[in-house]
PDB file of C-alpha atoms in Angstrom:
ATOM      1  CA  MET A   1     -30.920  -8.098   3.253  1.00 86.00           C
ATOM      2  CA  ARG A   2     -27.343  -8.941   2.252  1.00 92.00           C
ATOM      3  CA  LYS A   3     -25.115  -6.168   0.857  1.00 95.00           C
ATOM      4  CA  CYS A   4     -21.799  -7.412  -0.538  1.00 96.00           C
ATOM      5  CA  MET A   5     -18.859  -5.037  -0.816  1.00 97.00           C
ATOM      6  CA  PHE A   6     -17.070  -6.838  -3.648  1.00 97.00           C
ATOM      7  CA  SER A   7     -18.453  -7.260  -7.143  1.00 91.00           C
ATOM      8  CA  GLU A   8     -20.426 -10.481  -7.507  1.00 89.00           C
ATOM      9  CA  GLU A   9     -19.287 -10.897 -11.124  1.00 91.00           C
ATOM     10  CA  GLY A  10     -15.817 -11.027 -12.596  1.00 95.00           C
ATOM     11  CA  GLN A  11     -12.551 -12.569 -11.468  1.00 96.00           C
ATOM     12  CA  TRP A  12      -9.793 -11.631  -9.067  1.00 98.00           C
ATOM     13  CA  TYR A  13      -6.795  -9.712 -10.369  1.00 99.00           C
ATOM     14  CA  LYS A  14      -3.639  -9.324  -8.284  1.00 99.00           C
ATOM     15  CA  GLY A  15      -1.429  -6.262  -8.442  1.00 99.00           C
ATOM     16  CA  ASN A  16       1.467  -4.348  -6.913  1.00 99.00           C
ATOM     17  CA  LEU A  17       0.995  -0.572  -6.937  1.00 99.00           C
ATOM     18  CA  HIS A  18       4.461   0.461  -5.697  1.00 99.00           C
ATOM     19  CA  SER A  19       7.540  -0.838  -7.493  1.00 98.00           C
ATOM     20  CA  HIS A  20      10.978   0.377  -8.604  1.00 98.00           C
ATOM     21  CA  THR A  21      13.282  -0.694 -11.422  1.00 98.00           C
ATOM     22  CA  THR A  22      16.587   0.421 -12.895  1.00 98.00           C
ATOM     23  CA  ASN A  23      14.729   3.500 -14.150  1.00 98.00           C
ATOM     24  CA  SER A  24      15.235   4.820 -10.604  1.00 97.00           C
ATOM     25  CA  ASP A  25      16.924   3.031  -7.691  1.00 96.00           C
ATOM     26  CA  GLY A  26      15.744  -0.539  -8.267  1.00 96.00           C
ATOM     27  CA  ARG A  27      18.006  -3.397  -9.332  1.00 96.00           C
ATOM     28  CA  LEU A  28      15.674  -5.160 -11.785  1.00 97.00           C
ATOM     29  CA  LYS A  29      15.205  -3.986 -15.334  1.00 98.00           C
ATOM     30  CA  PRO A  30      11.552  -3.336 -16.251  1.00 98.00           C
ATOM     31  CA  GLU A  31      11.402  -6.523 -18.325  1.00 99.00           C
ATOM     32  CA  GLU A  32      12.844  -8.534 -15.420  1.00 98.00           C
ATOM     33  CA  ALA A  33      10.287  -7.095 -13.011  1.00 98.00           C
ATOM     34  CA  VAL A  34       7.408  -7.838 -15.376  1.00 99.00           C
ATOM     35  CA  LYS A  35       8.609 -11.425 -15.808  1.00 99.00           C
ATOM     36  CA  LEU A  36       8.974 -11.911 -12.041  1.00 98.00           C
ATOM     37  CA  TYR A  37       5.492 -10.683 -11.215  1.00 99.00           C
ATOM     38  CA  LYS A  38       3.787 -12.445 -14.132  1.00 98.00           C
ATOM     39  CA  ASN A  39       5.435 -15.732 -13.157  1.00 98.00           C
ATOM     40  CA  HIS A  40       4.009 -15.379  -9.641  1.00 99.00           C
ATOM     41  CA  GLY A  41       0.408 -14.834 -10.629  1.00 99.00           C
ATOM     42  CA  TYR A  42       0.223 -11.040 -10.772  1.00 99.00           C
ATOM     43  CA  HIS A  43      -1.959  -9.321 -13.347  1.00 99.00           C
ATOM     44  CA  PHE A  44      -0.966  -5.671 -13.001  1.00 99.00           C
ATOM     45  CA  LEU A  45       1.989  -3.638 -11.790  1.00 99.00           C
ATOM     46  CA  CYS A  46       2.820   0.033 -11.358  1.00 99.00           C
ATOM     47  CA  PHE A  47       6.379   1.225 -11.869  1.00 98.00           C
ATOM     48  CA  SER A  48       6.517   4.115  -9.389  1.00 98.00           C
ATOM     49  CA  GLU A  49       9.984   5.432 -10.120  1.00 99.00           C
ATOM     50  CA  HIS A  50      11.304   8.244  -7.938  1.00 99.00           C
ATOM     51  CA  ASP A  51      10.411  11.585  -9.554  1.00 99.00           C
ATOM     52  CA  PHE A  52      10.345   9.982 -13.011  1.00 99.00           C
ATOM     53  CA  PHE A  53       7.071   9.156 -14.772  1.00 99.00           C
ATOM     54  CA  THR A  54       7.048   6.080 -16.989  1.00 99.00           C
ATOM     55  CA  ASP A  55       4.378   4.693 -19.294  1.00 99.00           C
ATOM     56  CA  LEU A  56       5.544   1.352 -20.665  1.00 99.00           C
ATOM     57  CA  ARG A  57       2.130  -0.042 -21.545  1.00 99.00           C
ATOM     58  CA  GLU A  58       2.885  -0.306 -25.241  1.00 98.00           C
ATOM     59  CA  LYS A  59       5.886  -2.520 -24.519  1.00 98.00           C
ATOM     60  CA  PHE A  60       4.469  -4.813 -21.831  1.00 99.00           C
ATOM     61  CA  ASP A  61       0.650  -4.869 -21.862  1.00 99.00           C
ATOM     62  CA  CYS A  62      -0.823  -8.165 -23.026  1.00 98.00           C
ATOM     63  CA  GLU A  63      -3.974 -10.227 -22.568  1.00 97.00           C
ATOM     64  CA  ASP A  64      -3.177 -11.340 -19.013  1.00 98.00           C
ATOM     65  CA  PHE A  65      -0.963  -8.515 -17.695  1.00 99.00           C
ATOM     66  CA  ILE A  66      -1.039  -4.699 -17.720  1.00 99.00           C
ATOM     67  CA  LEU A  67       1.029  -1.825 -16.377  1.00 99.00           C
ATOM     68  CA  LEU A  68      -0.426   1.194 -14.597  1.00 99.00           C
ATOM     69  CA  PRO A  69       1.711   4.259 -15.444  1.00 99.00           C
ATOM     70  CA  GLY A  70       2.840   6.216 -12.407  1.00 99.00           C
ATOM     71  CA  VAL A  71       5.472   8.124 -10.465  1.00 99.00           C
ATOM     72  CA  GLU A  72       6.519   8.438  -6.819  1.00 99.00           C
ATOM     73  CA  ALA A  73       6.926  12.171  -6.273  1.00 99.00           C
ATOM     74  CA  SER A  74       9.040  13.530  -3.418  1.00 99.00           C
ATOM     75  CA  ALA A  75       9.421  16.554  -1.171  1.00 99.00           C
ATOM     76  CA  TYR A  76      12.260  16.844   1.355  1.00 98.00           C
ATOM     77  CA  LEU A  77      12.978  18.660   4.595  1.00 98.00           C
ATOM     78  CA  VAL A  78      16.741  18.854   5.088  1.00 98.00           C
ATOM     79  CA  ASP A  79      19.029  19.863   7.946  1.00 96.00           C
ATOM     80  CA  PRO A  80      21.602  22.346   6.574  1.00 92.00           C
ATOM     81  CA  GLU A  81      24.079  21.701   9.395  1.00 92.00           C
ATOM     82  CA  LYS A  82      23.963  17.913   9.448  1.00 90.00           C
ATOM     83  CA  LYS A  83      23.493  17.870   5.675  1.00 87.00           C
ATOM     84  CA  GLY A  84      20.911  15.127   5.883  1.00 95.00           C
ATOM     85  CA  VAL A  85      17.215  14.547   5.261  1.00 97.00           C
ATOM     86  CA  ILE A  86      15.018  15.077   8.326  1.00 98.00           C
ATOM     87  CA  LYS A  87      11.802  13.795   6.788  1.00 98.00           C
ATOM     88  CA  THR A  88      10.164  13.365   3.413  1.00 99.00           C
ATOM     89  CA  HIS A  89       6.830  13.107   1.644  1.00 99.00           C
ATOM     90  CA  HIS A  90       6.547  10.337  -0.929  1.00 99.00           C
ATOM     91  CA  ILE A  91       3.279  10.744  -2.794  1.00 99.00           C
ATOM     92  CA  HIS A  92       2.462   8.369  -5.564  1.00 98.00           C
ATOM     93  CA  GLY A  93       0.625   9.517  -8.678  1.00 99.00           C
ATOM     94  CA  ILE A  94      -1.048   6.723 -10.667  1.00 99.00           C
ATOM     95  CA  LEU A  95      -2.515   7.600 -14.062  1.00 99.00           C
ATOM     96  CA  GLY A  96      -6.261   7.985 -13.572  1.00 99.00           C
ATOM     97  CA  ASN A  97      -9.277   6.886 -15.560  1.00 99.00           C
ATOM     98  CA  GLU A  98     -10.350   8.374 -18.872  1.00 98.00           C
ATOM     99  CA  TRP A  99     -12.377  11.144 -17.215  1.00 98.00           C
ATOM    100  CA  MET A 100      -9.421  12.214 -15.042  1.00 98.00           C
ATOM    101  CA  GLN A 101      -7.092  12.244 -18.026  1.00 98.00           C
ATOM    102  CA  LYS A 102      -9.590  14.277 -20.048  1.00 98.00           C
ATOM    103  CA  GLN A 103      -9.887  16.808 -17.226  1.00 97.00           C
ATOM    104  CA  ALA A 104      -6.097  17.184 -17.162  1.00 98.00           C
ATOM    105  CA  GLY A 105      -5.900  17.696 -20.913  1.00 97.00           C
ATOM    106  CA  GLU A 106      -2.423  18.680 -22.074  1.00 97.00           C
ATOM    107  CA  LYS A 107      -1.128  18.539 -18.492  1.00 98.00           C
ATOM    108  CA  VAL A 108      -1.189  14.711 -18.472  1.00 98.00           C
ATOM    109  CA  PHE A 109       2.243  13.233 -17.792  1.00 98.00           C
ATOM    110  CA  ALA A 110       4.338  12.142 -20.747  1.00 97.00           C
ATOM    111  CA  HIS A 111       6.522   9.045 -20.648  1.00 98.00           C
ATOM    112  CA  GLY A 112       9.977   9.929 -19.353  1.00 98.00           C
ATOM    113  CA  GLU A 113       8.900  13.182 -17.723  1.00 98.00           C
ATOM    114  CA  LYS A 114      11.229  14.121 -14.859  1.00 98.00           C
ATOM    115  CA  LEU A 115      10.123  15.880 -11.689  1.00 98.00           C
ATOM    116  CA  GLN A 116      12.158  18.340  -9.669  1.00 98.00           C
ATOM    117  CA  PRO A 117      11.399  17.530  -6.002  1.00 98.00           C
ATOM    118  CA  PRO A 118      10.965  20.569  -3.743  1.00 98.00           C
ATOM    119  CA  VAL A 119      13.581  20.845  -0.992  1.00 98.00           C
ATOM    120  CA  TYR A 120      12.797  22.735   2.217  1.00 98.00           C
ATOM    121  CA  VAL A 121      15.760  23.819   4.347  1.00 98.00           C
ATOM    122  CA  GLY A 122      15.511  23.789   8.137  1.00 96.00           C
ATOM    123  CA  THR A 123      11.752  24.104   8.448  1.00 97.00           C
ATOM    124  CA  TRP A 124       8.555  23.515   6.491  1.00 98.00           C
ATOM    125  CA  ASP A 125       4.802  23.495   6.687  1.00 98.00           C
ATOM    126  CA  GLY A 126       4.542  19.731   6.267  1.00 98.00           C
ATOM    127  CA  LEU A 127       0.824  19.654   5.563  1.00 98.00           C
ATOM    128  CA  MET A 128       1.081  22.390   2.947  1.00 99.00           C
ATOM    129  CA  ALA A 129       4.043  20.680   1.265  1.00 99.00           C
ATOM    130  CA  ALA A 130       2.183  17.372   0.995  1.00 99.00           C
ATOM    131  CA  GLN A 131      -1.070  18.967  -0.152  1.00 99.00           C
ATOM    132  CA  LYS A 132       0.679  21.002  -2.828  1.00 99.00           C
ATOM    133  CA  LEU A 133       2.432  17.909  -4.184  1.00 99.00           C
ATOM    134  CA  SER A 134      -0.742  15.804  -4.232  1.00 99.00           C
ATOM    135  CA  ASP A 135      -2.789  18.559  -5.876  1.00 99.00           C
ATOM    136  CA  TRP A 136      -0.179  18.961  -8.608  1.00 99.00           C
ATOM    137  CA  LEU A 137      -0.199  15.224  -9.362  1.00 99.00           C
ATOM    138  CA  ARG A 138      -3.978  15.276  -9.607  1.00 99.00           C
ATOM    139  CA  GLU A 139      -3.793  18.207 -12.018  1.00 98.00           C
ATOM    140  CA  LYS A 140      -1.586  15.954 -14.152  1.00 99.00           C
ATOM    141  CA  GLY A 141      -4.359  13.337 -14.461  1.00 98.00           C
ATOM    142  CA  CYS A 142      -3.356  11.072 -11.567  1.00 99.00           C
ATOM    143  CA  PHE A 143      -4.989   9.786  -8.426  1.00 99.00           C
ATOM    144  CA  THR A 144      -2.686   9.869  -5.423  1.00 99.00           C
ATOM    145  CA  THR A 145      -1.526   7.781  -2.486  1.00 99.00           C
ATOM    146  CA  TYR A 146       0.452   8.743   0.591  1.00 99.00           C
ATOM    147  CA  ASN A 147       3.290   6.250   1.027  1.00 99.00           C
ATOM    148  CA  HIS A 148       4.965   4.851   4.180  1.00 98.00           C
ATOM    149  CA  PRO A 149       4.477   7.771   6.648  1.00 98.00           C
ATOM    150  CA  ILE A 150       6.302   6.012   9.517  1.00 98.00           C
ATOM    151  CA  TRP A 151       9.395   5.376   7.406  1.00 98.00           C
ATOM    152  CA  SER A 152       9.210   8.972   6.118  1.00 98.00           C
ATOM    153  CA  ARG A 153       9.415  10.322   9.700  1.00 98.00           C
ATOM    154  CA  VAL A 154       6.394  12.584   9.244  1.00 98.00           C
ATOM    155  CA  GLU A 155       4.056  13.472  12.090  1.00 98.00           C
ATOM    156  CA  LEU A 156       0.326  12.849  12.110  1.00 97.00           C
ATOM    157  CA  GLN A 157      -0.563  16.546  11.872  1.00 97.00           C
ATOM    158  CA  GLU A 158       1.395  16.748   8.617  1.00 98.00           C
ATOM    159  CA  VAL A 159      -0.944  14.297   6.882  1.00 97.00           C
ATOM    160  CA  GLU A 160      -4.211  13.928   8.804  1.00 96.00           C
ATOM    161  CA  LYS A 161      -5.945  16.899   7.133  1.00 96.00           C
ATOM    162  CA  LEU A 162      -4.862  16.094   3.592  1.00 97.00           C
ATOM    163  CA  THR A 163      -7.658  16.275   1.040  1.00 97.00           C
ATOM    164  CA  GLY A 164      -8.007  14.524  -2.291  1.00 98.00           C
ATOM    165  CA  ILE A 165      -5.705  11.624  -1.392  1.00 98.00           C
ATOM    166  CA  TRP A 166      -7.190   8.351  -2.636  1.00 99.00           C
ATOM    167  CA  ALA A 167      -5.350   5.977  -0.283  1.00 99.00           C
ATOM    168  CA  MET A 168      -2.671   5.561   2.349  1.00 99.00           C
ATOM    169  CA  GLU A 169      -0.075   2.812   2.127  1.00 99.00           C
ATOM    170  CA  ILE A 170      -0.937   0.657   5.147  1.00 99.00           C
ATOM    171  CA  TYR A 171       1.523  -2.183   4.575  1.00 99.00           C
ATOM    172  CA  ASN A 172       4.841  -1.627   2.816  1.00 99.00           C
ATOM    173  CA  TYR A 173       6.556  -5.000   2.535  1.00 98.00           C
ATOM    174  CA  GLY A 174       9.917  -3.544   1.558  1.00 97.00           C
ATOM    175  CA  THR A 175      10.287  -1.199   4.523  1.00 97.00           C
ATOM    176  CA  GLN A 176       8.923  -3.856   6.880  1.00 97.00           C
ATOM    177  CA  ILE A 177      11.619  -6.412   6.071  1.00 96.00           C
ATOM    178  CA  GLU A 178      14.262  -3.711   5.665  1.00 94.00           C
ATOM    179  CA  CYS A 179      13.808  -1.963   9.011  1.00 95.00           C
ATOM    180  CA  GLY A 180      10.482  -2.906  10.650  1.00 96.00           C
ATOM    181  CA  GLU A 181       8.718   0.332   9.647  1.00 97.00           C
ATOM    182  CA  GLY A 182       6.196  -1.021   7.151  1.00 97.00           C
ATOM    183  CA  TYR A 183       2.891  -0.890   9.060  1.00 98.00           C
ATOM    184  CA  ASP A 184       0.942   2.391   9.046  1.00 98.00           C
ATOM    185  CA  THR A 185      -2.481   1.462  10.432  1.00 98.00           C
ATOM    186  CA  VAL A 186      -2.251   4.023  13.270  1.00 97.00           C
ATOM    187  CA  PHE A 187      -2.017   6.946  10.835  1.00 98.00           C
ATOM    188  CA  TRP A 188      -4.870   5.488   8.776  1.00 98.00           C
ATOM    189  CA  GLU A 189      -7.046   4.868  11.814  1.00 98.00           C
ATOM    190  CA  GLN A 190      -6.562   8.388  13.133  1.00 97.00           C
ATOM    191  CA  MET A 191      -7.596   9.856   9.785  1.00 98.00           C
ATOM    192  CA  LEU A 192     -10.664   7.615   9.585  1.00 98.00           C
ATOM    193  CA  ARG A 193     -11.725   8.564  13.112  1.00 97.00           C
ATOM    194  CA  LYS A 194     -11.598  12.227  12.148  1.00 96.00           C
ATOM    195  CA  GLY A 195     -13.970  11.546   9.267  1.00 96.00           C
ATOM    196  CA  THR A 196     -11.501  11.406   6.373  1.00 96.00           C
ATOM    197  CA  LYS A 197     -12.727   8.988   3.730  1.00 96.00           C
ATOM    198  CA  ILE A 198      -9.460   7.477   2.596  1.00 98.00           C
ATOM    199  CA  MET A 199      -8.731   3.977   1.314  1.00 99.00           C
ATOM    200  CA  GLY A 200      -5.776   1.788   2.197  1.00 99.00           C
ATOM    201  CA  PHE A 201      -3.470  -0.445   0.191  1.00 99.00           C
ATOM    202  CA  ALA A 202      -0.530  -2.818   0.562  1.00 99.00           C
ATOM    203  CA  SER A 203       2.498  -2.919  -1.706  1.00 99.00           C
ATOM    204  CA  ASP A 204       6.042  -4.172  -2.094  1.00 98.00           C
ATOM    205  CA  ASP A 205       7.937  -0.930  -2.736  1.00 98.00           C
ATOM    206  CA  ASN A 206      10.460  -3.378  -4.107  1.00 97.00           C
ATOM    207  CA  HIS A 207      13.963  -2.265  -4.986  1.00 96.00           C
ATOM    208  CA  ASN A 208      15.400  -5.810  -5.090  1.00 94.00           C
ATOM    209  CA  PRO A 209      18.641  -4.674  -3.446  1.00 85.00           C
ATOM    210  CA  GLY A 210      20.129  -8.077  -2.716  1.00 77.00           C
ATOM    211  CA  LYS A 211      20.163  -8.074   1.094  1.00 84.00           C
ATOM    212  CA  PHE A 212      16.453  -8.919   1.262  1.00 89.00           C
ATOM    213  CA  PHE A 213      14.059 -10.228  -1.359  1.00 94.00           C
ATOM    214  CA  ASP A 214      11.468  -7.463  -1.202  1.00 97.00           C
ATOM    215  CA  SER A 215       9.053  -8.532  -3.938  1.00 98.00           C
ATOM    216  CA  LEU A 216       5.811 -10.548  -3.728  1.00 98.00           C
ATOM    217  CA  GLY A 217       4.906  -9.539  -0.169  1.00 98.00           C
ATOM    218  CA  GLY A 218       2.226  -6.819  -0.304  1.00 99.00           C
ATOM    219  CA  TYR A 219      -0.493  -6.516  -2.916  1.00 99.00           C
ATOM    220  CA  VAL A 220      -4.051  -5.538  -3.794  1.00 99.00           C
ATOM    221  CA  MET A 221      -6.788  -7.862  -5.087  1.00 99.00           C
ATOM    222  CA  VAL A 222      -9.394  -6.398  -7.437  1.00 98.00           C
ATOM    223  CA  LYS A 223     -12.478  -8.279  -8.628  1.00 97.00           C
ATOM    224  CA  SER A 224     -13.330  -7.064 -12.112  1.00 97.00           C
ATOM    225  CA  LYS A 225     -15.078  -8.217 -15.275  1.00 96.00           C
ATOM    226  CA  GLU A 226     -12.009  -7.364 -17.328  1.00 97.00           C
ATOM    227  CA  LEU A 227      -8.313  -6.676 -17.031  1.00 99.00           C
ATOM    228  CA  SER A 228      -8.011  -3.158 -18.410  1.00 99.00           C
ATOM    229  CA  HIS A 229      -6.611   0.127 -17.153  1.00 99.00           C
ATOM    230  CA  GLU A 230     -10.061   1.717 -16.998  1.00 99.00           C
ATOM    231  CA  SER A 231     -11.706  -1.157 -15.136  1.00 98.00           C
ATOM    232  CA  ILE A 232      -8.919  -1.736 -12.603  1.00 99.00           C
ATOM    233  CA  VAL A 233      -8.573   1.985 -11.842  1.00 99.00           C
ATOM    234  CA  ASN A 234     -12.319   2.459 -11.398  1.00 98.00           C
ATOM    235  CA  HIS A 235     -12.514  -0.475  -8.975  1.00 98.00           C
ATOM    236  CA  LEU A 236      -9.576   0.942  -7.016  1.00 98.00           C
ATOM    237  CA  LEU A 237     -11.129   4.399  -6.837  1.00 98.00           C
ATOM    238  CA  ALA A 238     -14.407   2.897  -5.596  1.00 97.00           C
ATOM    239  CA  GLY A 239     -12.656   0.868  -2.871  1.00 96.00           C
ATOM    240  CA  ASP A 240     -13.883  -2.325  -4.516  1.00 96.00           C
ATOM    241  CA  TYR A 241     -10.853  -4.399  -3.553  1.00 98.00           C
ATOM    242  CA  TYR A 242      -8.917  -5.716  -0.561  1.00 99.00           C
ATOM    243  CA  PHE A 243      -5.213  -5.634   0.193  1.00 99.00           C
ATOM    244  CA  SER A 244      -3.041  -8.249   1.817  1.00 99.00           C
ATOM    245  CA  GLY A 245       0.263  -9.749   2.820  1.00 99.00           C
ATOM    246  CA  GLY A 246      -1.059 -13.311   2.473  1.00 98.00           C
ATOM    247  CA  PRO A 247      -4.677 -14.181   3.406  1.00 99.00           C
ATOM    248  CA  HIS A 248      -7.534 -14.055   0.907  1.00 99.00           C
ATOM    249  CA  ILE A 249     -10.883 -12.344   1.486  1.00 99.00           C
ATOM    250  CA  GLU A 250     -13.572 -13.813  -0.717  1.00 98.00           C
ATOM    251  CA  GLN A 251     -16.409 -11.496   0.290  1.00 98.00           C
ATOM    252  CA  TRP A 252     -17.560  -9.194   3.037  1.00 99.00           C
ATOM    253  CA  GLY A 253     -20.405  -6.829   3.733  1.00 98.00           C
ATOM    254  CA  ILE A 254     -23.464  -6.287   5.896  1.00 98.00           C
ATOM    255  CA  GLU A 255     -26.502  -8.504   6.480  1.00 97.00           C
ATOM    256  CA  ASP A 256     -29.307  -8.153   9.045  1.00 96.00           C
ATOM    257  CA  GLY A 257     -27.390  -5.649  11.148  1.00 97.00           C
ATOM    258  CA  LYS A 258     -24.174  -7.673  11.171  1.00 98.00           C
ATOM    259  CA  ILE A 259     -20.843  -7.315   9.385  1.00 99.00           C
ATOM    260  CA  PHE A 260     -19.820 -10.593   7.760  1.00 99.00           C
ATOM    261  CA  VAL A 261     -16.553 -11.698   6.201  1.00 99.00           C
ATOM    262  CA  GLU A 262     -15.599 -14.849   4.271  1.00 99.00           C
ATOM    263  CA  CYS A 263     -11.884 -15.579   3.999  1.00 99.00           C
ATOM    264  CA  SER A 264      -9.141 -18.162   3.692  1.00 98.00           C
ATOM    265  CA  GLY A 265      -8.186 -19.977   6.884  1.00 98.00           C
ATOM    266  CA  VAL A 266      -6.980 -17.485   9.500  1.00 99.00           C
ATOM    267  CA  GLU A 267      -6.401 -17.464  13.252  1.00 98.00           C
ATOM    268  CA  ARG A 268      -8.112 -14.186  14.074  1.00 98.00           C
ATOM    269  CA  ILE A 269     -10.501 -11.676  12.580  1.00 99.00           C
ATOM    270  CA  ASN A 270     -10.566  -8.066  13.784  1.00 99.00           C
ATOM    271  CA  PHE A 271     -13.633  -5.898  13.242  1.00 99.00           C
ATOM    272  CA  ILE A 272     -12.372  -2.328  13.705  1.00 99.00           C
ATOM    273  CA  ALA A 273     -15.151   0.204  14.281  1.00 98.00           C
ATOM    274  CA  GLY A 274     -15.173   3.985  14.420  1.00 98.00           C
ATOM    275  CA  GLY A 275     -17.530   5.776  16.763  1.00 97.00           C
ATOM    276  CA  MET A 276     -18.080   5.338  20.473  1.00 97.00           C
ATOM    277  CA  LEU A 277     -15.650   3.484  22.754  1.00 97.00           C
ATOM    278  CA  ALA A 278     -15.440  -0.339  22.706  1.00 96.00           C
ATOM    279  CA  GLY A 279     -17.215  -0.868  19.405  1.00 96.00           C
ATOM    280  CA  SER A 280     -14.534  -3.128  17.915  1.00 98.00           C
ATOM    281  CA  GLU A 281     -14.258  -6.894  18.315  1.00 98.00           C
ATOM    282  CA  THR A 282     -11.809  -9.737  17.716  1.00 98.00           C
ATOM    283  CA  ILE A 283     -12.749 -13.335  16.933  1.00 98.00           C
ATOM    284  CA  LEU A 284     -10.116 -15.986  17.691  1.00 97.00           C
ATOM    285  CA  SER A 285      -9.906 -19.551  16.407  1.00 95.00           C
ATOM    286  CA  HIS A 286      -9.730 -22.183  19.135  1.00 89.00           C
ATOM    287  CA  ASN A 287     -10.210 -25.368  17.130  1.00 87.00           C
ATOM    288  CA  GLY A 288      -8.864 -25.170  13.602  1.00 91.00           C
ATOM    289  CA  LEU A 289      -8.951 -22.065  11.433  1.00 97.00           C
ATOM    290  CA  LEU A 290     -11.583 -19.411  10.805  1.00 98.00           C
ATOM    291  CA  ASN A 291     -13.082 -19.101   7.339  1.00 98.00           C
ATOM    292  CA  ASN A 292     -15.767 -16.579   8.245  1.00 98.00           C
ATOM    293  CA  GLY A 293     -16.834 -14.214  10.983  1.00 98.00           C
ATOM    294  CA  LEU A 294     -19.758 -12.064  12.130  1.00 98.00           C
ATOM    295  CA  HIS A 295     -19.839  -8.823  14.084  1.00 98.00           C
ATOM    296  CA  GLU A 296     -23.092  -7.341  15.346  1.00 98.00           C
ATOM    297  CA  LEU A 297     -23.445  -3.603  14.870  1.00 98.00           C
ATOM    298  CA  ARG A 298     -24.495  -1.412  17.808  1.00 97.00           C
ATOM    299  CA  GLY A 299     -25.799   1.421  15.657  1.00 96.00           C
ATOM    300  CA  ASP A 300     -23.346   4.180  16.637  1.00 97.00           C
ATOM    301  CA  GLU A 301     -20.525   3.156  14.283  1.00 98.00           C
ATOM    302  CA  THR A 302     -19.129   5.693  11.840  1.00 98.00           C
ATOM    303  CA  TYR A 303     -17.324   2.976   9.856  1.00 99.00           C
ATOM    304  CA  VAL A 304     -16.216  -0.647  10.133  1.00 99.00           C
ATOM    305  CA  ARG A 305     -13.248  -2.314   8.495  1.00 99.00           C
ATOM    306  CA  VAL A 306     -11.990  -5.899   8.789  1.00 99.00           C
ATOM    307  CA  GLU A 307      -8.572  -7.491   9.292  1.00 99.00           C
ATOM    308  CA  CYS A 308      -7.995 -11.228   8.730  1.00 99.00           C
ATOM    309  CA  ILE A 309      -4.729 -12.497  10.253  1.00 99.00           C
ATOM    310  CA  ASP A 310      -3.241 -15.935   9.588  1.00 98.00           C
ATOM    311  CA  ARG A 311      -0.989 -18.149  11.725  1.00 96.00           C
ATOM    312  CA  TYR A 312       2.125 -16.442  10.333  1.00 97.00           C
ATOM    313  CA  GLY A 313       0.931 -12.971  11.309  1.00 97.00           C
ATOM    314  CA  ARG A 314       0.154 -12.004   7.729  1.00 98.00           C
ATOM    315  CA  THR A 315      -2.871  -9.737   7.364  1.00 99.00           C
ATOM    316  CA  ALA A 316      -5.556  -9.032   4.790  1.00 99.00           C
ATOM    317  CA  TRP A 317      -7.433  -5.733   5.137  1.00 99.00           C
ATOM    318  CA  THR A 318     -10.724  -4.448   3.802  1.00 99.00           C
ATOM    319  CA  ASN A 319     -11.418  -0.807   3.194  1.00 99.00           C
ATOM    320  CA  PRO A 320     -13.872   0.902   5.550  1.00 98.00           C
ATOM    321  CA  LEU A 321     -17.617   0.575   5.180  1.00 98.00           C
ATOM    322  CA  TRP A 322     -18.899   4.003   6.207  1.00 98.00           C
ATOM    323  CA  PHE A 323     -22.241   4.693   7.891  1.00 96.00           C
TER     324      PHE A 323
END
């Protein structure tokens, strides 16, 4: 029996969940950012301004493009002597589905609402600080992501026991081209191995600063019957999507005790398994490119996820399939 992980019906919609404009520290005006992403085949975009919630749907939503309202909330640990930031939590709140907004009631964010980031001096309980920030965003009708932990200088124990976080940012294109700190699969993998059911995503975190072009590099692909806030958010929450820096994953799932994946031409496919030692596997192309792959399950896996890597080193990731 074949179980597919992506919806069989609908079409693919491309989106960037982490983006900045002149409403915080980005260089592009919102209208310039919308034009850029629309012209390059994107269907949805989230303006995640630093500690500033925006909802510009009325201005920019149209038949083939929508905005997801959001905010990137911060907490800081500072050194009083060096007068610098030691580490930070950046937790993204994206406006949730209708049920989540109804649960929040009057607490739902208003357009233009400013946040006052907590500042801890000298020392902090990093886990508590992150959990408190995420919980508050959820109370405001949002679902939350933990962004770029390597760049933020946090330690694994400050995030691995977080609860209620929808996803971790696994590939941040902006920080990768800026300073080589954009991949966060180790944090994600450690959380998955401890039993945390958390999704992943890729994004740009674009600021368009001039030194590097940091747009159009990391994105999510959602297969949905319609392009609407409710439909896209529900697919994201269910993990019914993949995320990528280039390759395309058409379908994946399980059939007759094997994990299968169908993708654009790539040079290698990694099947990453939780559970007992040596349960993962890599398939390499030797003649031409790979468009599919199979991995036989042993039966002791706690989850399996797939990575498809092309000749340029660009990766597409699935979310975990848990057992």
